mmCIF file of C-alpha atoms and ligand atoms in Angstrom:
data_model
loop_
_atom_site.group_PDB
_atom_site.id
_atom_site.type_symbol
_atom_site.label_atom_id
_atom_site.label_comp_id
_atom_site.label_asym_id
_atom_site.label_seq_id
_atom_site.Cartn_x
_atom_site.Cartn_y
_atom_site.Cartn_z
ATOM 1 C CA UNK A 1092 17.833 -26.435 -4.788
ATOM 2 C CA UNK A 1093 15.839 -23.746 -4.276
ATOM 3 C CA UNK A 1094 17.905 -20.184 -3.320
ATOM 4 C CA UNK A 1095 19.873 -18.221 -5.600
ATOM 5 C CA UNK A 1096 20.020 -16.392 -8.626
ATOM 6 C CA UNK A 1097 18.283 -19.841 -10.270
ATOM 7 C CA UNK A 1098 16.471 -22.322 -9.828
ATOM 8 C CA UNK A 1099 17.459 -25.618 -11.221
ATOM 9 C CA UNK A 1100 16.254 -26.798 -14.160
ATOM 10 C CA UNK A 1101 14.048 -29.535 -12.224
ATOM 11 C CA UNK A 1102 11.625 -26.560 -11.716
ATOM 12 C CA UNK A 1103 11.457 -25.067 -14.892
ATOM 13 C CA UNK A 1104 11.106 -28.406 -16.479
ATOM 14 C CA UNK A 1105 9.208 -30.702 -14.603
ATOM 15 C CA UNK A 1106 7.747 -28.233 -11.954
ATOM 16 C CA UNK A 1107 4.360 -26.471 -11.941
ATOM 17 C CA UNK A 1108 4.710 -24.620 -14.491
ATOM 18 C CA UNK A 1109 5.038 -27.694 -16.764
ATOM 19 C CA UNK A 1110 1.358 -28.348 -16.393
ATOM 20 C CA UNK A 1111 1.199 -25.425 -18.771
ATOM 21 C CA UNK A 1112 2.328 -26.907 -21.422
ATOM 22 C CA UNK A 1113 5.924 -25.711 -21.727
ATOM 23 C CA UNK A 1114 8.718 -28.082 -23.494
ATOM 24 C CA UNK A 1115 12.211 -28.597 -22.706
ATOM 25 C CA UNK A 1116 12.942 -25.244 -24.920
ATOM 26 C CA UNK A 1117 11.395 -23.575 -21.648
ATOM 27 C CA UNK A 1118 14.526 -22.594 -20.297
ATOM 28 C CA UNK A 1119 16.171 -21.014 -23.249
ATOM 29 C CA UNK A 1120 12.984 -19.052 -24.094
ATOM 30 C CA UNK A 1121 12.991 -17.698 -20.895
ATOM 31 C CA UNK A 1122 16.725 -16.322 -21.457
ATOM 32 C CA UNK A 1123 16.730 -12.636 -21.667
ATOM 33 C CA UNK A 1124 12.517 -12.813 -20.664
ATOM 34 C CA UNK A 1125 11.198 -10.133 -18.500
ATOM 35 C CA UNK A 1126 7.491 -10.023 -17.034
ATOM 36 C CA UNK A 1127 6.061 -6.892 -14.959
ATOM 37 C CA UNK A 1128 3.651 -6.824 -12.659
ATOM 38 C CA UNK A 1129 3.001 -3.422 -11.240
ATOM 39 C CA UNK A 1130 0.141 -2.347 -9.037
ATOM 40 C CA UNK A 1131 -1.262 0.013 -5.866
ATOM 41 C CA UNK A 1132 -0.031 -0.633 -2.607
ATOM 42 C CA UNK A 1133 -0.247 -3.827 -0.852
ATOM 43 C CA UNK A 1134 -2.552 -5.403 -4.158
ATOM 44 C CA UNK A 1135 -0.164 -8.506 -3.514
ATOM 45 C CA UNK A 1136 2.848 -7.749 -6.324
ATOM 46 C CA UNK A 1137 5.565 -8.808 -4.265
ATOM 47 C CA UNK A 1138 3.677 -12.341 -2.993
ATOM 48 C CA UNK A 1139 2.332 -12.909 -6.538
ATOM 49 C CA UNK A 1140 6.042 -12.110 -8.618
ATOM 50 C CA UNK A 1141 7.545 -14.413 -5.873
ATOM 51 C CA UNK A 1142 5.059 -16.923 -6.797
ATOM 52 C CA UNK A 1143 5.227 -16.771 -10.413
ATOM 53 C CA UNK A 1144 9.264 -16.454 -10.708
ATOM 54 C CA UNK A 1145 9.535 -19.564 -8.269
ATOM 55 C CA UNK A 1146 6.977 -21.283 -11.124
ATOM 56 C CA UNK A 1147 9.054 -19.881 -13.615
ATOM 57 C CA UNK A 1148 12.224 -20.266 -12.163
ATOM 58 C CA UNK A 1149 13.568 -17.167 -12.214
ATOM 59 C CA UNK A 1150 14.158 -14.569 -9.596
ATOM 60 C CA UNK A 1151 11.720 -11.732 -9.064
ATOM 61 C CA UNK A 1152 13.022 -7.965 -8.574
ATOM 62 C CA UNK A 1153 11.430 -5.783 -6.098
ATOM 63 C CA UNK A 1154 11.859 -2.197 -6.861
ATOM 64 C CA UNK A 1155 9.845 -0.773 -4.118
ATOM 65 C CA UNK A 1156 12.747 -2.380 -1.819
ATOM 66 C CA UNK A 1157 15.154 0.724 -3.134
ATOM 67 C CA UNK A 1158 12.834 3.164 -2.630
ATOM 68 C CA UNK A 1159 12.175 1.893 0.810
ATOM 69 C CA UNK A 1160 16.181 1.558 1.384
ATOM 70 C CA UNK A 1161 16.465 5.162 0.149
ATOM 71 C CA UNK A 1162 13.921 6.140 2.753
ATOM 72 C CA UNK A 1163 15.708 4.259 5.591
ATOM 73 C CA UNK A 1164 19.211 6.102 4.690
ATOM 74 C CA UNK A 1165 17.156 9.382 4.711
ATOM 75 C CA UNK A 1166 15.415 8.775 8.276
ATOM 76 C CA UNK A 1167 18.425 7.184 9.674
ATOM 77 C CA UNK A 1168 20.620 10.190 8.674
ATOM 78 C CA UNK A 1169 18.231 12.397 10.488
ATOM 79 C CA UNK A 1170 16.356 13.789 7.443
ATOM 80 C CA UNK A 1171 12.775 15.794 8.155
ATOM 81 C CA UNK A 1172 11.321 14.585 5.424
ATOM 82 C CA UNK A 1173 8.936 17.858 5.472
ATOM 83 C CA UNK A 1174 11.376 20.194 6.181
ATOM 84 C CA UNK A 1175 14.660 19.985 4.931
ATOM 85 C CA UNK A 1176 15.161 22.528 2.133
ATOM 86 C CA UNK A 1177 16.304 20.807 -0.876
ATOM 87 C CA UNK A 1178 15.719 17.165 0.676
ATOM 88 C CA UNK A 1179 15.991 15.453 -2.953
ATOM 89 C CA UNK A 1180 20.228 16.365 -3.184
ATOM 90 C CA UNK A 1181 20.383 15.794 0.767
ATOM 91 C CA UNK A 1182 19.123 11.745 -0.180
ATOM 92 C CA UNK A 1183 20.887 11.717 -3.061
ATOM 93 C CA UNK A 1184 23.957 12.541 -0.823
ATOM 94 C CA UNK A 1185 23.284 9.541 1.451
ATOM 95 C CA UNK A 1186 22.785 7.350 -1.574
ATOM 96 C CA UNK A 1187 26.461 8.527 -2.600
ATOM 97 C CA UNK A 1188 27.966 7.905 0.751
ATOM 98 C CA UNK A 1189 26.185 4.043 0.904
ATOM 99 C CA UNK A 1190 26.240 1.261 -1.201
ATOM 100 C CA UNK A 1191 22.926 -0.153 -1.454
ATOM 101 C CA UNK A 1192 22.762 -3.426 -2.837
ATOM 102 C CA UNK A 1193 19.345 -5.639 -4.100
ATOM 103 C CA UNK A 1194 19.336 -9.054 -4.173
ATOM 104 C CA UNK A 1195 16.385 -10.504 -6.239
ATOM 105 C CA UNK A 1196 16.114 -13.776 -4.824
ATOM 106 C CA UNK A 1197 13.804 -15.864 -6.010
ATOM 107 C CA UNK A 1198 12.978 -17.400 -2.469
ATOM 108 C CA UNK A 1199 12.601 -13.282 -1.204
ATOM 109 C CA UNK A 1200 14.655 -9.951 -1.970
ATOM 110 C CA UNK A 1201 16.620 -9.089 0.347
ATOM 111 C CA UNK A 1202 18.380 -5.106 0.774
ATOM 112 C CA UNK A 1203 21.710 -4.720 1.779
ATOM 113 C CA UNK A 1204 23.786 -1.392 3.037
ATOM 114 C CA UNK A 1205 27.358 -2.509 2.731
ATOM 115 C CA UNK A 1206 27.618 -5.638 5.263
ATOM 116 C CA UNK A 1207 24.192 -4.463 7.154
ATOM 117 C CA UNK A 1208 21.638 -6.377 5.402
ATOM 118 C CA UNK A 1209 18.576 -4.106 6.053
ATOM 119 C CA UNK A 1210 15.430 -5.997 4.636
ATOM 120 C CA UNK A 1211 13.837 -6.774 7.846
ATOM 121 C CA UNK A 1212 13.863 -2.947 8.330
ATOM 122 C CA UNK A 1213 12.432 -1.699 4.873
ATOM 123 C CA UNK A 1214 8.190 -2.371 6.072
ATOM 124 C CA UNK A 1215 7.976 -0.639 9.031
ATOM 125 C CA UNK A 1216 4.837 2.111 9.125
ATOM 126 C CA UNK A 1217 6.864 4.931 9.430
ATOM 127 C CA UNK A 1218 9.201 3.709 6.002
ATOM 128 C CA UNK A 1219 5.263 3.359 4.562
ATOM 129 C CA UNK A 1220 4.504 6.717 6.185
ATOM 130 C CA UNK A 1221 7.785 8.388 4.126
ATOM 131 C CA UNK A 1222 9.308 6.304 1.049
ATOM 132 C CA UNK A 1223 6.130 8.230 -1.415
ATOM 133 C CA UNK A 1224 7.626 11.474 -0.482
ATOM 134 C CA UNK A 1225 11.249 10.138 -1.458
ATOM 135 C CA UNK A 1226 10.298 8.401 -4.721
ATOM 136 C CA UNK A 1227 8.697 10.810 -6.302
ATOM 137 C CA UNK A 1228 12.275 12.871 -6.522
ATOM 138 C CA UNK A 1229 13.280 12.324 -10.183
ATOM 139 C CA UNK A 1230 16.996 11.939 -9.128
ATOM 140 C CA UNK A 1231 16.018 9.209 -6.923
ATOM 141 C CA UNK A 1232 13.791 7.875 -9.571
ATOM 142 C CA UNK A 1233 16.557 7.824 -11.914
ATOM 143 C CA UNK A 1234 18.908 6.196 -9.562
ATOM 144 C CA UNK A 1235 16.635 3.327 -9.165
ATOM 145 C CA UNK A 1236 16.223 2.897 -12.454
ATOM 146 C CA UNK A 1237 19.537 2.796 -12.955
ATOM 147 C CA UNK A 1238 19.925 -0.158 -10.707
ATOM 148 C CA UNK A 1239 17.099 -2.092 -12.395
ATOM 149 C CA UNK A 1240 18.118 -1.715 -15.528
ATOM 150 C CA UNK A 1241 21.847 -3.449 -14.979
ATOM 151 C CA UNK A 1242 20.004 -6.603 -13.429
ATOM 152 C CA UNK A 1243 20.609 -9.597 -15.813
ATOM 153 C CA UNK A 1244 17.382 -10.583 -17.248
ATOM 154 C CA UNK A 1245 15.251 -12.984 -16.932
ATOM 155 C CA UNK A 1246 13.292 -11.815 -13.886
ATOM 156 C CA UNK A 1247 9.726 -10.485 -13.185
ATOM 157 C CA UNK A 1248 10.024 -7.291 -11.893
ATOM 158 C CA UNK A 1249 7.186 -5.908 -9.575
ATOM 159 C CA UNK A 1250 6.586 -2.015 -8.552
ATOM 160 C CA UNK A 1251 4.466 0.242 -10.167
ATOM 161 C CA UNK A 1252 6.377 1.633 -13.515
ATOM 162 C CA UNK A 1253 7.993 -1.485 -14.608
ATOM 163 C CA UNK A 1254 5.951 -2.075 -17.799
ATOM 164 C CA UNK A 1255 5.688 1.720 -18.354
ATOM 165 C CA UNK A 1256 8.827 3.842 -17.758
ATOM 166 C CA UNK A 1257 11.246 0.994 -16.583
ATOM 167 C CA UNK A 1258 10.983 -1.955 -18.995
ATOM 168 C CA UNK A 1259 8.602 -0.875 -21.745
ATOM 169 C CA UNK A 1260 9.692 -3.593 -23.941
ATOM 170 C CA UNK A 1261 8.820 -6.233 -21.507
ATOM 171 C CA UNK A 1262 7.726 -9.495 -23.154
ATOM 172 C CA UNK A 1263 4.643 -9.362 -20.596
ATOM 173 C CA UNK A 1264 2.884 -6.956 -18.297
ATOM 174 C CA UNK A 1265 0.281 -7.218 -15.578
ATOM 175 C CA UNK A 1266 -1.746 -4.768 -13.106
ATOM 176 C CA UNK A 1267 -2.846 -5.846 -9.816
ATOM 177 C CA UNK A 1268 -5.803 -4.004 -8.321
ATOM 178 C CA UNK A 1269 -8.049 -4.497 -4.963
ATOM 179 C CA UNK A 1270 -10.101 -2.202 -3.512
ATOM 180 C CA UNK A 1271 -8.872 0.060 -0.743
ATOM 181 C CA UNK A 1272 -10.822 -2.467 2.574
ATOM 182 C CA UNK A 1273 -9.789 -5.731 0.893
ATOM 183 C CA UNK A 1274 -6.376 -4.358 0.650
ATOM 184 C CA UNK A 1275 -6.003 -2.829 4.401
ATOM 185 C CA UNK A 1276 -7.863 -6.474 5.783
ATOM 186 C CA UNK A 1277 -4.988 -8.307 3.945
ATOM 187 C CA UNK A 1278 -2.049 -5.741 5.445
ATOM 188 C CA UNK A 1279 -3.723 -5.961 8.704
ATOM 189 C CA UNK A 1280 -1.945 -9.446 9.198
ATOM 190 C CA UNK A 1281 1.375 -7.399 8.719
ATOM 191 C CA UNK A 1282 1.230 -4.188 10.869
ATOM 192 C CA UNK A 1283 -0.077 -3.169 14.333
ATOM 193 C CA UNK A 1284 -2.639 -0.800 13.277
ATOM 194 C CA UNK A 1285 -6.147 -1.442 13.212
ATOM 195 C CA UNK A 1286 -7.812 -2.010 9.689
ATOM 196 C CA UNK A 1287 -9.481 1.897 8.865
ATOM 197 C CA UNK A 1288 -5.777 3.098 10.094
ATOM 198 C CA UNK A 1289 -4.178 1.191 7.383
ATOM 199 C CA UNK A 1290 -6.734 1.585 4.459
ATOM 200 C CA UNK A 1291 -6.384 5.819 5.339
ATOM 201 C CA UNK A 1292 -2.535 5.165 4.784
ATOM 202 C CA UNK A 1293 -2.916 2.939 1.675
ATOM 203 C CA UNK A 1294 -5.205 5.413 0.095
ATOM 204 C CA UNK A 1295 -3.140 8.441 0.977
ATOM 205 C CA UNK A 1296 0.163 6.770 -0.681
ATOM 206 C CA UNK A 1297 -2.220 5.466 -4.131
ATOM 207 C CA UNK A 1298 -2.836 9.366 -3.549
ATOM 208 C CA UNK A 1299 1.167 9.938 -3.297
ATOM 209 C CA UNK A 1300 2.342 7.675 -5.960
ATOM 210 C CA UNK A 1301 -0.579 8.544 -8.663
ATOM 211 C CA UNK A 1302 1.817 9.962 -11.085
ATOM 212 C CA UNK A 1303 3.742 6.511 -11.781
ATOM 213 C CA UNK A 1304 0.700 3.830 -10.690
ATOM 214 C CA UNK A 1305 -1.011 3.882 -14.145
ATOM 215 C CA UNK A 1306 -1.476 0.582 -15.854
ATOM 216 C CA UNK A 1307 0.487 0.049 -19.020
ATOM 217 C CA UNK A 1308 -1.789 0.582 -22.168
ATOM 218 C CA UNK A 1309 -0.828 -3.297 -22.713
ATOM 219 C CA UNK A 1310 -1.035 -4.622 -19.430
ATOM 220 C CA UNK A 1311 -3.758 -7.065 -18.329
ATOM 221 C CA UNK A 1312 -4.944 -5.344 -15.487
ATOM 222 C CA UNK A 1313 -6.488 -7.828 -12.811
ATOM 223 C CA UNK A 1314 -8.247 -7.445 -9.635
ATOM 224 C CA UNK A 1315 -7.444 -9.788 -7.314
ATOM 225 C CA UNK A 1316 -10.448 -9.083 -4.717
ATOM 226 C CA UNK A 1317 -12.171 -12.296 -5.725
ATOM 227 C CA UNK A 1318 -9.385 -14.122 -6.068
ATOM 228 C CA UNK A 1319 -6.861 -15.585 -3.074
ATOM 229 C CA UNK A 1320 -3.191 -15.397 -3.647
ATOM 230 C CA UNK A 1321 -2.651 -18.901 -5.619
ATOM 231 C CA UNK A 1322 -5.447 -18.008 -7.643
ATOM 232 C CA UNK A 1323 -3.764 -14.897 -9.091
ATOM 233 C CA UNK A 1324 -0.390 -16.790 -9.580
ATOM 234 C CA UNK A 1325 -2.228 -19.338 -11.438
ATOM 235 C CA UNK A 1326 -3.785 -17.020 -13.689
ATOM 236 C CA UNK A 1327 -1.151 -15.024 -14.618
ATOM 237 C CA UNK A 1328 0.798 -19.021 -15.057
ATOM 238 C CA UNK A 1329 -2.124 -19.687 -17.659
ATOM 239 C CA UNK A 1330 -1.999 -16.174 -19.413
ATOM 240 C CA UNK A 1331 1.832 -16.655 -19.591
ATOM 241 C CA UNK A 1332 1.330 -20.269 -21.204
ATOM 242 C CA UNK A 1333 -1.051 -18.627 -23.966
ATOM 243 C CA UNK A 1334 1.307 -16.042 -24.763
ATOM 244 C CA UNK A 1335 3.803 -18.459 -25.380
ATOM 245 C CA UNK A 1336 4.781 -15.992 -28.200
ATOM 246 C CA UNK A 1337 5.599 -13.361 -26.257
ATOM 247 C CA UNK A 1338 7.631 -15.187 -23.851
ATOM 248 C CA UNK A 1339 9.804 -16.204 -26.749
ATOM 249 C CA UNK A 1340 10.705 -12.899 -27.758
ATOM 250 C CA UNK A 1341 13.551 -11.818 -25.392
ATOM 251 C CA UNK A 1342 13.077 -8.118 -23.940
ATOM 252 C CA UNK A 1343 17.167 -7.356 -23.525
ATOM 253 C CA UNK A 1344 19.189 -9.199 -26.024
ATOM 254 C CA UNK A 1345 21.296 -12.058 -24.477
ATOM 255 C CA UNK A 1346 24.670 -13.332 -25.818
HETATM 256 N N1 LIG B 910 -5.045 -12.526 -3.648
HETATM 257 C C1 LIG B 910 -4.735 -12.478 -2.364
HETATM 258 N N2 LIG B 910 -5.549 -13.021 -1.442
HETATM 259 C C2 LIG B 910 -5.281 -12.947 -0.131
HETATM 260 N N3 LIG B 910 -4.182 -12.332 0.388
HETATM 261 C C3 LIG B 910 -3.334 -11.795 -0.472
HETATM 262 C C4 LIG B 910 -3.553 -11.825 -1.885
HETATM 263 N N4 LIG B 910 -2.525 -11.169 -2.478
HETATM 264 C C5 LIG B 910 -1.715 -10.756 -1.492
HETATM 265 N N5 LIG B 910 -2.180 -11.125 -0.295
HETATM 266 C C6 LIG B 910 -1.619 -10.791 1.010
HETATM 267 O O1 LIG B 910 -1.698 -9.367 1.092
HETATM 268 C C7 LIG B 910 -0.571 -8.851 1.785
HETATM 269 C C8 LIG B 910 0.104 -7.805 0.909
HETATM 270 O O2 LIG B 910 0.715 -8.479 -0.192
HETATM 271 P P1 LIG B 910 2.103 -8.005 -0.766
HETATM 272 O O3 LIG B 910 3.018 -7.602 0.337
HETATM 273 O O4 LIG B 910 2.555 -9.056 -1.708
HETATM 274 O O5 LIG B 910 1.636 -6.712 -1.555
HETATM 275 P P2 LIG B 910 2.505 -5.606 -2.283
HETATM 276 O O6 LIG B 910 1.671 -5.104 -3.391
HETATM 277 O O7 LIG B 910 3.838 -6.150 -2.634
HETATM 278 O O8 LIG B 910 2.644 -4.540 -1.112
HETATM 279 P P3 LIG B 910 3.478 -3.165 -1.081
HETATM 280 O O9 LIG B 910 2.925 -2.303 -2.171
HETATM 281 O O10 LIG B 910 3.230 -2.540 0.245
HETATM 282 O O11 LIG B 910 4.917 -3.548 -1.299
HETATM 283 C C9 LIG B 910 0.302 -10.056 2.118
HETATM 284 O O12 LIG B 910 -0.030 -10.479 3.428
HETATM 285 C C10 LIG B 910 -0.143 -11.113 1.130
HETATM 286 O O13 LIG B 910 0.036 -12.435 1.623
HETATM 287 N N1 LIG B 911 8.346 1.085 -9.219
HETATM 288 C C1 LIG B 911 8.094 1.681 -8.051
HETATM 289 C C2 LIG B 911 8.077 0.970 -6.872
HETATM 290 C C3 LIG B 911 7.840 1.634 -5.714
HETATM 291 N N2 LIG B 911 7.651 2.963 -5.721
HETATM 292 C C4 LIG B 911 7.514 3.725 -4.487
HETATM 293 O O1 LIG B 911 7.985 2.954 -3.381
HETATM 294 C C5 LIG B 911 6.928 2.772 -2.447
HETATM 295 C C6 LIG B 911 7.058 1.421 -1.817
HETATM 296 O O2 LIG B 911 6.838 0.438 -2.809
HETATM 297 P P1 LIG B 911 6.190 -0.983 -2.443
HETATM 298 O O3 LIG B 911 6.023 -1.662 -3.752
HETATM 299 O O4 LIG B 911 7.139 -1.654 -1.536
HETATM 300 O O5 LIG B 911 4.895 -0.679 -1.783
HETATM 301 C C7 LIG B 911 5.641 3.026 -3.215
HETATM 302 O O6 LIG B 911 4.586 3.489 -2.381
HETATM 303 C C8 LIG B 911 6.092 4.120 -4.177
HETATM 304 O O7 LIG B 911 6.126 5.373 -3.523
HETATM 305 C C9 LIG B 911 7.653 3.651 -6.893
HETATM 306 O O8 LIG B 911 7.450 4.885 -6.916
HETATM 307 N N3 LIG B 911 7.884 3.004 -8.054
#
């Protein structure tokens, strides 16, 4: 058993992340546990927090989904996004009129407006192009938040303010970096455009989204240029083994 909310205990207990040294008092720990890793765009969060929830088994939040979500309800209700005088209340608006629901998965998130699930529509270039322009509205900010905040922990939650404005108190944060060309090469498997298209667009939302990409003080910031995807999991598995500690210090009280 695999989907859902969790994994069974199989995973937690006998799976990879065994190997690390973790005892049957793994899953109780973990109760209450959450771990950040935040990052620039397309530095591999959301394949690396699906990878080290499944390890962990726990589900992994993606907050960029709800900005992406709010972008789609703002282009599909016929927003300019450079034009419309007082554009923040006009999304806010749609956000009212929806219900946009997240559903951290640990297998994938997946986005859903009312009955539409909307996921497969959230990474498009144009929601790229837009959702930086959207997220940095403090209303919208605030509204995400919101959301993340009533998720029941534990969960690694990826974006790029989790272990700064979101979850301060997580029990453990990491940073993912690459440069700019790695970055684009890697996204080039995902979009149509050719490889100096995309690194121009990842560059120009870093650009968008500097005021909430900086590293917590106490993250472990890691660049994953050297490194291919399993090899970032599996470091962030071992870091998470030695800071056993940490991990056994719940960040939101559970009953
Ligand atoms: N260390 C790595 N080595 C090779 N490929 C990687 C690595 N990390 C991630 N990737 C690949 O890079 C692409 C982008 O990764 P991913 O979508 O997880 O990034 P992201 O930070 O969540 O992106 P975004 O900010 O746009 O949401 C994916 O195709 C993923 O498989
Ligand atoms: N914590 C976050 C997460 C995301 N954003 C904004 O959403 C955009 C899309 O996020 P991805 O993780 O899917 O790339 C991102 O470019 C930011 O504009 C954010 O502000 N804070």
């Amino acid at each position: 058993m695999t989907h859902g909310l969790w994994r069974s205990s199989y995973t937690v207990l006998c799976g990879p992340y065994a190997s690390y040294g973790w005892g049957a008092a793994v899953r109780h720990r973990l109760r209450g546990v959450i771990v950040t890793i935040d990052g620039v765009a397309a530095s591999g969060k959301s394949s690396v927090s699906g990878g080290v929830a499944s390890a962990l088994g726990i589900p992994y939040v993606s907050s960029g989904l709800l900005y992406r979500a709010a972008t789609l309800l703002a282009l599909e209700a016929g927003l300019d996004l450079h034009q419309t005088a007082d554009l923040e209340a006009a999304v806010l608006q749609e956000l009212a009129r929806h219900t946009l629901v997240l559903e951290p998965l640990a297998a994938g998130n997946r986005v859903w407006e009312g009955q539409r699930e909307i996921t497969e529509r959230l990474h498009s270039t144009r929601i790229d192009k837009g959702v930086s322009i959207i997220a940095v509205m403090p209303r919208v900010r605030a509204w995400v938040d919101d959301q993340l905040r009533a998720l029941p922990a534990p969960f690694v939650a990826e974006g790029r303010d989790m272990g700064t404005a979101v979850f301060p108190e997580a029990s453990a944060k990491f940073y993912l970096t690459a440069s700019p060309r790695i970055r684009a090469e890697r996204r080039a498997k995902e979009r149509p455009e050719d490889i100096p298209a995309i690194e121009a667009a990842l560059t120009r939302r870093d650009e968008l989204d500097r005021a909430q990409i900086a590293p917590a003080p106490d993250a472990l910031v890691i660049d994953t240029g050297p490194l291919d995807l399993q090899g970032v999991i599996d470091l962030i598995l071992s870091k998470l083994a030695l800071s056993n500690s940490a991990l056994s210090k719940p960040t939101h009280q559970t009953s």
